[in-house]
Tab-separated table of C-alpha atoms and ligand atoms in Angstrom:
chain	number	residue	atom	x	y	z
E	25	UNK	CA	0.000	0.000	0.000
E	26	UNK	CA	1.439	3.171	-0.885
E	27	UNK	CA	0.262	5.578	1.895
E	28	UNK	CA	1.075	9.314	1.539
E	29	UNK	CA	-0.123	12.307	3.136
E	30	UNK	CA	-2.637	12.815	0.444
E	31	UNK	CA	-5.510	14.378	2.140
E	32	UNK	CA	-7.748	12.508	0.858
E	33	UNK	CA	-6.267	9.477	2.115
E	34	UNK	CA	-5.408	11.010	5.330
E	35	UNK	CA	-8.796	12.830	6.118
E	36	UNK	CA	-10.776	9.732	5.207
E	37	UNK	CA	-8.608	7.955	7.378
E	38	UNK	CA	-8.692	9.696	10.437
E	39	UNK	CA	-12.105	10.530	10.446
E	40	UNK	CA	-13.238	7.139	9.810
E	41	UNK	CA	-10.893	5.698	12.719
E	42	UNK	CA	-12.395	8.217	14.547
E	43	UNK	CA	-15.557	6.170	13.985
E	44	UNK	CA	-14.151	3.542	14.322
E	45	UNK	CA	-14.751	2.180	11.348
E	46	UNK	CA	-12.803	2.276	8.514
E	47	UNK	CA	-11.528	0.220	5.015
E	48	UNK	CA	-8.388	-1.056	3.505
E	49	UNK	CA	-7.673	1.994	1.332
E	50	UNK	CA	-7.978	0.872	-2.236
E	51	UNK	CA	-4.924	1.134	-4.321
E	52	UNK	CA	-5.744	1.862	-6.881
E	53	UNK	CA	-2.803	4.070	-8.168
E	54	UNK	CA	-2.373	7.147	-10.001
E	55	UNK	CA	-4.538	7.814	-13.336
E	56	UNK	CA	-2.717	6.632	-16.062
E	57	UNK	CA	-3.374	9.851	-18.356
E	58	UNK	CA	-1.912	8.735	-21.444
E	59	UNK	CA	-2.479	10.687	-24.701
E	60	UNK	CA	-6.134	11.199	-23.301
E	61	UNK	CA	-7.483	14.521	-24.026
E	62	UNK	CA	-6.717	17.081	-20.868
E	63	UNK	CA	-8.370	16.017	-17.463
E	64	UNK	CA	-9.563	18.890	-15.672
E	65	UNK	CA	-8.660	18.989	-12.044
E	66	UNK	CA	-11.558	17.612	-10.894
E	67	UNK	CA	-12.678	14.425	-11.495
E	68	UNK	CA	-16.236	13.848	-13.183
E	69	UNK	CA	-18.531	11.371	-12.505
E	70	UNK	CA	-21.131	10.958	-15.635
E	71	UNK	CA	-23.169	8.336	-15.393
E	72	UNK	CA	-24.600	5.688	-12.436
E	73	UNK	CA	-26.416	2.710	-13.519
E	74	UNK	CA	-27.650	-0.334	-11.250
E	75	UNK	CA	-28.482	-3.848	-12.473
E	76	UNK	CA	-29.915	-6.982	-11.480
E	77	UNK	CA	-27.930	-10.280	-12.125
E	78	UNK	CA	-29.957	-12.924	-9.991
E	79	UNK	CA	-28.756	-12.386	-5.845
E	80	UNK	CA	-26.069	-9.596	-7.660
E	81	UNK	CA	-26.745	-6.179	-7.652
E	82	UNK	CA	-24.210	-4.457	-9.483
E	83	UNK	CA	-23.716	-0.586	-9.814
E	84	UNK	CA	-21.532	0.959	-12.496
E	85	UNK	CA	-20.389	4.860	-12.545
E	86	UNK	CA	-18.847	6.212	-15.505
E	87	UNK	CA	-15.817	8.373	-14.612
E	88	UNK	CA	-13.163	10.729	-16.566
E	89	UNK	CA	-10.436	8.915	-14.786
E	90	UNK	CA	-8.984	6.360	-12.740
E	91	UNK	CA	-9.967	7.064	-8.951
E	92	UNK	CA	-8.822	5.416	-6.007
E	93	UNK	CA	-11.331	4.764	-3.523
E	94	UNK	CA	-12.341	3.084	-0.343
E	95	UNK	CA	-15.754	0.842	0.064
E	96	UNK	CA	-17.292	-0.101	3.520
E	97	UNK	CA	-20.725	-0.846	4.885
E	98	UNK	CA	-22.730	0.426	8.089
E	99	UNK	CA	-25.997	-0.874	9.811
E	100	UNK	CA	-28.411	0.526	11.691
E	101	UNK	CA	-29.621	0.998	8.851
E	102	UNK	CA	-27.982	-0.885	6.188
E	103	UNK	CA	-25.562	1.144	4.057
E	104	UNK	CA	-22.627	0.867	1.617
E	105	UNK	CA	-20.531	3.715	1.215
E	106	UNK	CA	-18.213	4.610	-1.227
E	107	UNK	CA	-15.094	7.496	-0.917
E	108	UNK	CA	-13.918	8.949	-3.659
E	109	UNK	CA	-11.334	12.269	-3.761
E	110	UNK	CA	-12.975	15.121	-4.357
E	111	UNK	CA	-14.979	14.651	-7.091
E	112	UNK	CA	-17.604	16.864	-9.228
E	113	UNK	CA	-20.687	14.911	-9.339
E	114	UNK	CA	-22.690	14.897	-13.330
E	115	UNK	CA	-25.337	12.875	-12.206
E	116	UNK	CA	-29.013	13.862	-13.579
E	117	UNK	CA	-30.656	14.259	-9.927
E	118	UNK	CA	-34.459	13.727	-11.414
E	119	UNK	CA	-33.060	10.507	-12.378
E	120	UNK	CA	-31.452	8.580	-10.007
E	121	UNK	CA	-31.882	4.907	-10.107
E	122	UNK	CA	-34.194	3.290	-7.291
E	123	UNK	CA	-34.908	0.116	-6.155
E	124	UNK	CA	-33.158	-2.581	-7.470
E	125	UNK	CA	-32.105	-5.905	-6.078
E	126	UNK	CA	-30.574	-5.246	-2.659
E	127	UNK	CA	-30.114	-1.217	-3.518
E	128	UNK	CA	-32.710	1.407	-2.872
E	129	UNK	CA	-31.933	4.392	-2.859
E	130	UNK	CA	-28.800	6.768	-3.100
E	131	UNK	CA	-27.509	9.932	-2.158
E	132	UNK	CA	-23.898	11.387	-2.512
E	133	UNK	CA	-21.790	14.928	-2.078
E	134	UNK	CA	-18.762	16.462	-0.616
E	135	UNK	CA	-18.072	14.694	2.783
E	136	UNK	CA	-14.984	16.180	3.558
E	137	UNK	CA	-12.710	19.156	2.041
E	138	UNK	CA	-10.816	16.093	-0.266
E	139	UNK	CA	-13.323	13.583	0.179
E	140	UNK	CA	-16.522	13.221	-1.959
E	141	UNK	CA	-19.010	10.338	-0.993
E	142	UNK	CA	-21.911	8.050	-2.264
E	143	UNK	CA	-23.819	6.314	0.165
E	144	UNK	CA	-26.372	3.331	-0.810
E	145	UNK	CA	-29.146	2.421	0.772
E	146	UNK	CA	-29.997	-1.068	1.065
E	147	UNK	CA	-32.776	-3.486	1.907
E	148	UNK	CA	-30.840	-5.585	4.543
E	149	UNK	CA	-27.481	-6.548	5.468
E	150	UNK	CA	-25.105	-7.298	2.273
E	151	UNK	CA	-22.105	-8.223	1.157
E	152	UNK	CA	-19.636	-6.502	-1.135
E	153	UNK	CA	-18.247	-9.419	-3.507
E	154	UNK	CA	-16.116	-6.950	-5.664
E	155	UNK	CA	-15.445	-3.604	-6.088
E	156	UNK	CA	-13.080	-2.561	-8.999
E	157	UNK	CA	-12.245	-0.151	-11.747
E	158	UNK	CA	-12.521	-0.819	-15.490
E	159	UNK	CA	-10.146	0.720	-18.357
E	160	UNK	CA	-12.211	2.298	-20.688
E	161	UNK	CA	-12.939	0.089	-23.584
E	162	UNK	CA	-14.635	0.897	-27.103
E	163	UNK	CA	-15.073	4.709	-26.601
E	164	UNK	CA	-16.620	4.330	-23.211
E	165	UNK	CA	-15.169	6.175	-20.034
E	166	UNK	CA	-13.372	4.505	-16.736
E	167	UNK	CA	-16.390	2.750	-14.877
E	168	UNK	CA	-16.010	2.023	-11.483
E	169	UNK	CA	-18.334	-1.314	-10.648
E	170	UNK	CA	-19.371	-2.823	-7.432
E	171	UNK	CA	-21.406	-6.253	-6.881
E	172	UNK	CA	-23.174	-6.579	-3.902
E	173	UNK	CA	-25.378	-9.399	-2.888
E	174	UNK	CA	-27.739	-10.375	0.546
E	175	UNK	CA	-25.755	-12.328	3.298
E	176	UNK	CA	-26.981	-12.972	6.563
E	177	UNK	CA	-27.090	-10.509	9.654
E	178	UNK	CA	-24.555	-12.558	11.220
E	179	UNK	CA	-21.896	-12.750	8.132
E	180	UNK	CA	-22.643	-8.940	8.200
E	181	UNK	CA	-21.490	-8.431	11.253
E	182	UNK	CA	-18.471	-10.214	11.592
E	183	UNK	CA	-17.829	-8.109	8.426
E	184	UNK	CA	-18.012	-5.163	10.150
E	185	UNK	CA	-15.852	-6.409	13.063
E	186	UNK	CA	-12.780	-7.339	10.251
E	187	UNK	CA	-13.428	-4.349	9.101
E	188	UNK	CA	-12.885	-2.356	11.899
E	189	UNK	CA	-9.641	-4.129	12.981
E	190	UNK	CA	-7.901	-3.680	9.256
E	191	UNK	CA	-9.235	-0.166	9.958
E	192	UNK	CA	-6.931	-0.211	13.237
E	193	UNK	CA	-4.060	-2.087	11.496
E	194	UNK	CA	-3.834	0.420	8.844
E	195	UNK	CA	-3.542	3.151	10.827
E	196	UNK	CA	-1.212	1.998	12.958
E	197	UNK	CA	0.559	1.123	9.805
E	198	UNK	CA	-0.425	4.767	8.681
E	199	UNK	CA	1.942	6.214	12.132
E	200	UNK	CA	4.549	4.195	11.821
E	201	UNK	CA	5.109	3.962	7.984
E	202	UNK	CA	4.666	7.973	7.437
E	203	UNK	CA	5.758	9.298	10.519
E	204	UNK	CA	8.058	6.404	12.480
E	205	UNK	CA	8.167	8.649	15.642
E	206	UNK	CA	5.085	10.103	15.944
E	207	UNK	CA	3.914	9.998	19.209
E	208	UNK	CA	0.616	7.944	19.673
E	209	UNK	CA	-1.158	11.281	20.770
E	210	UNK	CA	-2.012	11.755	16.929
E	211	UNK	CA	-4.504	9.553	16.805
E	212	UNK	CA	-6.101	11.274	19.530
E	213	UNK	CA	-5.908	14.767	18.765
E	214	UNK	CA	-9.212	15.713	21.143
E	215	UNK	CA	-8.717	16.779	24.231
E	216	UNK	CA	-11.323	16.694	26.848
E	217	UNK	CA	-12.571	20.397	27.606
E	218	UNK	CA	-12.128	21.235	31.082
E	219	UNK	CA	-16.097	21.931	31.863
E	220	UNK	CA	-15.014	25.511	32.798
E	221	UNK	CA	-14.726	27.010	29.836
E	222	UNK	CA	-17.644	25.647	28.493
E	223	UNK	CA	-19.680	28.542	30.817
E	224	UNK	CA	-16.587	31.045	30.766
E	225	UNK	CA	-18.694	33.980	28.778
E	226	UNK	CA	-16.999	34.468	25.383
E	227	UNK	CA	-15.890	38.295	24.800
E	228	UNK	CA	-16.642	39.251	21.242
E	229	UNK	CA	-13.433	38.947	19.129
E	230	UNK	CA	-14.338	42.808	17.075
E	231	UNK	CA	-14.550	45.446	19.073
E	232	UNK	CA	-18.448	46.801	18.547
E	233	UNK	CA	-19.868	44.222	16.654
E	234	UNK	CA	-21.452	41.209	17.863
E	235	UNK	CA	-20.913	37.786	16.519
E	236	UNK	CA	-23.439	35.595	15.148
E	237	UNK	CA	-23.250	32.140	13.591
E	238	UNK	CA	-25.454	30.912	11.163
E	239	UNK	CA	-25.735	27.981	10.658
E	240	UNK	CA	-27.118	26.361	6.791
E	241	UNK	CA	-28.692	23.268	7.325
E	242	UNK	CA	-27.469	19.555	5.508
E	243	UNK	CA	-24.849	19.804	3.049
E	244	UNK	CA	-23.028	17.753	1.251
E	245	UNK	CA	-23.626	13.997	0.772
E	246	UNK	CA	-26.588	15.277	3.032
E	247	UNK	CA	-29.122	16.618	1.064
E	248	UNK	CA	-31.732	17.424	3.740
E	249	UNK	CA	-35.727	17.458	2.397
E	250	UNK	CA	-36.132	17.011	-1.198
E	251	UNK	CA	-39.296	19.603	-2.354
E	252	UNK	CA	-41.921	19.195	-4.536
E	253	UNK	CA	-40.192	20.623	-7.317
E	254	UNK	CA	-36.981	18.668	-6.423
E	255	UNK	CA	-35.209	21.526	-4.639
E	256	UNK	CA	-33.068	20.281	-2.471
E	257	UNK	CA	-32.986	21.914	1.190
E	258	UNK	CA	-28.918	21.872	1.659
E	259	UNK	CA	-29.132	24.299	-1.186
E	260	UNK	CA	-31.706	26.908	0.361
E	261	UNK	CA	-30.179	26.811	3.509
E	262	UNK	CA	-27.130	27.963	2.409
E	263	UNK	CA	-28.474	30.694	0.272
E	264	UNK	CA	-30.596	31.956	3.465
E	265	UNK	CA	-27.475	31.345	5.467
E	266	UNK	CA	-25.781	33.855	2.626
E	267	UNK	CA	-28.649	36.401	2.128
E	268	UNK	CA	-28.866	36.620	6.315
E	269	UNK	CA	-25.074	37.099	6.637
E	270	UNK	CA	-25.489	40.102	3.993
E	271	UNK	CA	-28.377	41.772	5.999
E	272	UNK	CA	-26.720	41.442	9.327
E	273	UNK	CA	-23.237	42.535	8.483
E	274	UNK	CA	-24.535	45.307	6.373
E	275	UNK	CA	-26.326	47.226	9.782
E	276	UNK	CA	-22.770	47.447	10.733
E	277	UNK	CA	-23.273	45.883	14.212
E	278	UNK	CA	-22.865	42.579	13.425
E	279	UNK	CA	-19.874	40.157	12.300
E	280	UNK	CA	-21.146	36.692	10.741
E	281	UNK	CA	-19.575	33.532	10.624
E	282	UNK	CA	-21.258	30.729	8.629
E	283	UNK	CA	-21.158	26.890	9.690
E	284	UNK	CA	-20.677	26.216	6.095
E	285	UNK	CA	-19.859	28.654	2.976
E	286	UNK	CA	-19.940	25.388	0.228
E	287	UNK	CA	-22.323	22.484	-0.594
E	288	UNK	CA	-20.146	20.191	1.825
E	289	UNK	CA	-21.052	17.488	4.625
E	290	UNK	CA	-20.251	18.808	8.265
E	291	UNK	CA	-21.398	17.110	11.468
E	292	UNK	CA	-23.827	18.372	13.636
E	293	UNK	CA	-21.041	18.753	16.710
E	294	UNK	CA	-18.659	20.442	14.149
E	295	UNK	CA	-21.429	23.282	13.170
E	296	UNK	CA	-21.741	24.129	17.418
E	297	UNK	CA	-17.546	24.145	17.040
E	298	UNK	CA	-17.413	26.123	14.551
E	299	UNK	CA	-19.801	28.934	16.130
E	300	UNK	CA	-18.443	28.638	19.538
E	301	UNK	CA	-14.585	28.685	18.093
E	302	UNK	CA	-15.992	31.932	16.527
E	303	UNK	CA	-17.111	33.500	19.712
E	304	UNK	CA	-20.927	33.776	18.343
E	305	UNK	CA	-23.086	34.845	20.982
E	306	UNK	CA	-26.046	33.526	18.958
E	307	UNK	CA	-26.027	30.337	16.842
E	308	UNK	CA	-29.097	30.301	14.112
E	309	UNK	CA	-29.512	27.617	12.313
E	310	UNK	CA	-31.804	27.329	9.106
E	311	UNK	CA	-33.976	24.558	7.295
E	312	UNK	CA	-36.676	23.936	5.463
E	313	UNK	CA	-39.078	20.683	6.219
E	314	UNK	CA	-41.930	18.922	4.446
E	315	UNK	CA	-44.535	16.587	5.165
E	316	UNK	CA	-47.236	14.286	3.438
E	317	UNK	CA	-50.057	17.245	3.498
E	318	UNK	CA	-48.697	19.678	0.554
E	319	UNK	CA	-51.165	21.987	2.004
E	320	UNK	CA	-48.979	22.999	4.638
E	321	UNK	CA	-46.669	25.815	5.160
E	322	UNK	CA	-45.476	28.418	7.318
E	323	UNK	CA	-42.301	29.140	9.284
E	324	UNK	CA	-41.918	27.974	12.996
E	325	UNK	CA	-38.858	28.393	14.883
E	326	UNK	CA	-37.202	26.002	17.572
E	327	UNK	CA	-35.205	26.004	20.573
E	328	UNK	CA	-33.814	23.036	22.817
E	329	UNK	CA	-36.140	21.474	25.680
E	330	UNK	CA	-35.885	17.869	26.673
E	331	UNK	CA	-39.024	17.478	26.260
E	332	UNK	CA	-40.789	18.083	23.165
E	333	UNK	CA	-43.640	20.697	23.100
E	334	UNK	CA	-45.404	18.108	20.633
E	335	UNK	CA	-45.152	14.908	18.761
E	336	UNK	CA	-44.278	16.452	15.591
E	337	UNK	CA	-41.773	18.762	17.089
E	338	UNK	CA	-40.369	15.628	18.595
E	339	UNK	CA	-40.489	13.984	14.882
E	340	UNK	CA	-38.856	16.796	13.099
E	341	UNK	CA	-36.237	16.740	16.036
E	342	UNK	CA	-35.359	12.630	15.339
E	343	UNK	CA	-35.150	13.661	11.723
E	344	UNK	CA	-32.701	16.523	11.426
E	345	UNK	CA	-30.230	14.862	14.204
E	346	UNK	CA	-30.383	11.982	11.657
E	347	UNK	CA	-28.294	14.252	9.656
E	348	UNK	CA	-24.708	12.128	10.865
E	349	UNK	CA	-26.703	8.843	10.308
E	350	UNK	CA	-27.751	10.248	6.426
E	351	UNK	CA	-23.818	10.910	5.630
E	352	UNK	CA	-23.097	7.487	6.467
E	353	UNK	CA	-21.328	8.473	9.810
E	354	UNK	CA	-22.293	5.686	12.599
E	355	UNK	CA	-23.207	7.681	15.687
E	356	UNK	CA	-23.083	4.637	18.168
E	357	UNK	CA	-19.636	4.419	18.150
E	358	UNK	CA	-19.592	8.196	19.237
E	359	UNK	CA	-18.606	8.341	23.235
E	360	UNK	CA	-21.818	9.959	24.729
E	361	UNK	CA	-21.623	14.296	25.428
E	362	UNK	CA	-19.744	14.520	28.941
E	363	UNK	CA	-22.841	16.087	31.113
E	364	UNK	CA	-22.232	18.035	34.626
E	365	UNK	CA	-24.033	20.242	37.118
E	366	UNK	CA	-22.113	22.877	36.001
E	367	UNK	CA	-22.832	21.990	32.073
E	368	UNK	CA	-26.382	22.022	33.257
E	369	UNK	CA	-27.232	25.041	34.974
E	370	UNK	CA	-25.304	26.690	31.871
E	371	UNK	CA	-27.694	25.188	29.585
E	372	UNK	CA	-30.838	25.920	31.527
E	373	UNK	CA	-29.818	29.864	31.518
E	374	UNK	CA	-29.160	29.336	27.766
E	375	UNK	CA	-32.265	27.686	27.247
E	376	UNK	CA	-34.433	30.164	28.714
E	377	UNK	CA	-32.333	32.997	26.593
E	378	UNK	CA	-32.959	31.171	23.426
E	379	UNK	CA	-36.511	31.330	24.199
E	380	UNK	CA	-36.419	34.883	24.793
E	381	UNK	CA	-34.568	34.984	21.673
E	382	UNK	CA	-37.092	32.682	19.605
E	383	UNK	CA	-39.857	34.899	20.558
E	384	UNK	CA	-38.141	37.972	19.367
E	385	UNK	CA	-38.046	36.402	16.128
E	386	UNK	CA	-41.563	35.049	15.709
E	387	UNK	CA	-42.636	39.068	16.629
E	388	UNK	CA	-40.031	40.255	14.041
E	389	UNK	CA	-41.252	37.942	11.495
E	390	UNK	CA	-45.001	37.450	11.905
E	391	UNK	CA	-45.498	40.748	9.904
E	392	UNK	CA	-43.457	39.419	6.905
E	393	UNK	CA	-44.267	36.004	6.439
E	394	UNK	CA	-46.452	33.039	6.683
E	395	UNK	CA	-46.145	31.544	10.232
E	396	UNK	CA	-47.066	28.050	11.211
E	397	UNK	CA	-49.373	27.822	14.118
E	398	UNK	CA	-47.700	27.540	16.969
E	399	UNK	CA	-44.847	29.234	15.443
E	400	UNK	CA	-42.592	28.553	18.852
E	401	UNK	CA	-41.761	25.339	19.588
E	402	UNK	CA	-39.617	23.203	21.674
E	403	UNK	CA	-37.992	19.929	20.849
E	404	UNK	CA	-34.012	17.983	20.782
E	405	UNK	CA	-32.246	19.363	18.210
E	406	UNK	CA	-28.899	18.385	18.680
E	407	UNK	CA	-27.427	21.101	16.740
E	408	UNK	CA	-29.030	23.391	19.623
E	409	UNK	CA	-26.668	21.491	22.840
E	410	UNK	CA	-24.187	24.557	23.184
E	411	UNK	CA	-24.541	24.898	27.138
E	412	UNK	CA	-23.013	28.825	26.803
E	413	UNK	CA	-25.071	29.961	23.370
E	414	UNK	CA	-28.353	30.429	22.642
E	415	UNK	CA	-29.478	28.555	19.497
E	416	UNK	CA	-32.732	28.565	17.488
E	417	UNK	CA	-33.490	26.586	14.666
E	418	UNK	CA	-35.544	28.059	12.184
E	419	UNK	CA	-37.403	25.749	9.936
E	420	UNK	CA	-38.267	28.559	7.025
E	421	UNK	CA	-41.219	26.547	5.439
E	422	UNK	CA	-42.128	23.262	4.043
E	423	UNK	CA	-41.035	22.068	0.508
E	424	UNK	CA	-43.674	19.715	0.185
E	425	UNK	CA	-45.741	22.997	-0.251
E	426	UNK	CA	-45.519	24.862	-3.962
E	427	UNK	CA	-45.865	28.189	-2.933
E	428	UNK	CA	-43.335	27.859	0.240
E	429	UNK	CA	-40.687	26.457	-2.066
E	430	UNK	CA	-40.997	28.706	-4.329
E	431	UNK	CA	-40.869	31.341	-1.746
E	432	UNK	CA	-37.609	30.086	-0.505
E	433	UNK	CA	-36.329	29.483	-3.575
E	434	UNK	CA	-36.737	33.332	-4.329
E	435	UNK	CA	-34.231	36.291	-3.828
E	436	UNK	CA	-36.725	38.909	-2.729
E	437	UNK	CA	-38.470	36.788	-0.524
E	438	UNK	CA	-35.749	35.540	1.252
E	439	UNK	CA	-34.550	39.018	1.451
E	440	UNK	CA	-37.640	39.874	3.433
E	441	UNK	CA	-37.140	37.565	5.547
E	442	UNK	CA	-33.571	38.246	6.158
E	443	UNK	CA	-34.752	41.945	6.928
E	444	UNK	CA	-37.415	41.138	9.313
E	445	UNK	CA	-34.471	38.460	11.129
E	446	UNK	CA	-32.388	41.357	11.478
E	447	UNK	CA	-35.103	43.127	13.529
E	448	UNK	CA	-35.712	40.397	15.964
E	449	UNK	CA	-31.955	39.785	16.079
E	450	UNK	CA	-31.467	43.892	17.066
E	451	UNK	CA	-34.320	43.682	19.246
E	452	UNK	CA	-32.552	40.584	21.330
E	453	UNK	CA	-29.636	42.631	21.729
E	454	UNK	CA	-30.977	45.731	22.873
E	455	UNK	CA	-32.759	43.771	25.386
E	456	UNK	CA	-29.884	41.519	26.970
E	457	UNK	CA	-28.008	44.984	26.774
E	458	UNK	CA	-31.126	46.611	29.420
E	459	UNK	CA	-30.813	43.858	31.558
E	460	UNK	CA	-26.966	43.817	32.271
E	461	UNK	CA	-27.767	47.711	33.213
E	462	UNK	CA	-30.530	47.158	35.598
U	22	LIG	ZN1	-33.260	20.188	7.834
């Protein structure tokens, strides 16, 4: 195996050890360019196709080049996933293959600055039999082709277990081979935070101007809700995410740091990291939902309670913190969030601000736009745990409605809505600003 520093290699690496879960990396080798025409510096992917062969179910992309790539499977529920380096996906999204022998459905994106991933859904636990690139033959491009077929639950799992320990082997082989004195502290780069400076208040970094993350929901491999017209949520977050950054910073008052700037994957801890690395005194973050009745719509905003304030606030809770699970990230391998008394009575002040907060909002933007009954509600979010920043989630309308996607998927609209935000946002400030007076 010829391991380098690539970052690909590397990134995939240590975030899948980190998971504990990780795959012989496929060497595949360099592209052999040739005489080809000029490759651009991204590799495309073309084409995906999935057949039926009896028990096989075999799935073919057509590439510009030779990639290397790594293949593993996850349960819980049943996945394959497939890493790539950074590649720029061609794929006609109103097309995508479904349901076919084992396979049923697929999503894929940037997981990682380096790393771009497809993750299959499948019907039950599987087995990959081969996974391999072809030369291009007759005019055609490179195809990369995979055969999977059913295996038993069992066979699955003590898969997953090999799989796992090769992980371990390689990246001990990974240290020693790259770096033969590394200290074994690299492959645990995360420190424990002392619990104090989790409620240690953060000053603001510029002088005047308060900080503010937002925060665009999915991304990535992730694509969040897909609407009724196929717009994809990842995508209107981040242009809300953009058009509210713009509003805020243009008052002057405000500096805005965004979770993500790109259509990449980032993990629901690593948005709160980013935010609280930033010094935001307010995290926002921003989705869109949809449900079976297309006659709904209307904005509602949420903030963190333990217990939901109803069963679909609950629901909607369970599916955005499935975000990790969607990426193909296993989250029971994740040790569970270190809780305290101190961590606790931190949260419980933040909870109540982010209340305060959420109802600032719903005032601002109840003159605007079309509000959801019950336009305050409480539920898990996970993307809402900072103990020492209040965070509201703003679920800007329902896709599965025409007119609210087409709302959201307008300039002008969202720039109202950005407007009125910046209002409520003001409004918060002014008010925490009385209260340290008095
Ligand atoms: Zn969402």
């Amino acid at each position: 195996m010829n391991f380098r520093f690539s970052p690909c290699t590397m990134a995939a690496s240590l975030a899948l050890l980190v998971l504990g879960f990780c795959l012989p990396i496929t060497d595949a080798g360099a592209a052999s360019q040739g005489a080809k025409p000029k490759l651009g510096a991204v590799a495309q992917i073309w084409d995906v196709r999935i057949g039926q062969h009896g028990e096989r179910t075999r799935i073919v992309l057509d590439l510009d080049r030779k990639l290397k790539f790594d293949v593993f499977t996850l349960p819980e529920p049943y996945r394959v996933v497939i890493n790539f380096p950074e590649v720029a996906w061609n794929l006609d999204t109103h097309n995508l293959p479904e349901n076919k022998g084992v396979f049923s459905r697929m999503r894929y994106g940037l997981f990682t600055p380096g790393t771009s991933r497809m993750v299959l859904d499948v019907k039950g636990p599987v087995d990959v039999q081969s996974s391999f690139m072809l030369k291009p033959v007759d005019g055609k491009r490179w195809r990369f082709v995979m055969d999977l077929a059913p295996t038993s639950e069992t066979q699955f799992l003590e898969h997953l277990a090999a799989q796992r320990e090769k992980a371990r082997k390689s990246l001990d082989a990974l240290v020693t081979t790259v770096i033969p004195n590394a200290p074994p502290t690299i492959v645990t780069p995360v420190r424990p935070r002392a619990p104090k400076t989790l409620i240690t208040p953060r000053k603001p970094s510029v002088p005047g101007k308060h900080i503010i993350a937002i925060d665009a929901g999915h991304g990535g491999v992730d694509p969040g809700t897909i609407g009724i017209g196929k717009s994809y949520e990842k995508n209107i977050t981040l242009a809300m995410a953009r058009d509210l950054k713009k509003a805020l910073e243009a008052t002057g008052r405000y500096k805005v740091v965004l979770t993500r700037n790109r259509d990449i994957f980032l993990r629901l801890r690593d948005r709160v990291k980013v935010a609280r690395r930033a010094g935001a005194e307010l995290f926002i973050s921003v989705h869109a939902d949809s449900v079976k009745n297309r006659k709904t719509r209307g904005l509602s905003i949420y903030t963190l309670s333990e217990r939901a304030s109803d069963k679909e606030a609950a629901k909607l809770a369970a599916k955005e913190n499935k975000a990790d699970l969607i990426a193909g990230i296993d989250l029971s391998t994740e040790s569970k969030d270190v809780t305290n008394i101190l961590l606790d009575l931190a949260q419980r002040e933040t909870m109540n601000q982010s209340a305060r907060f959420a109802q600032e909002l719903v005032k601002a933007l109840k003159r605007e736009v079309k509000l959801l009954r019950n336009s305050h509600r409480f539920a898990g979010f996970a993307v809402l745990k900072a103990p020492d920043m209040p965070s509201v989630l703003l679920e800007m309308g329902f896709l599965s409605n025409r007119q609210d996607e087409r709302n959201l998927l307008s300039k002008k609209y969202r720039r109202t809505m950005a407007k009125a935000m910046v209002k409520g946002i003001d409004r918060h400030f002014s008010g925490t600003e009385e209260a340290r007076i008095r």
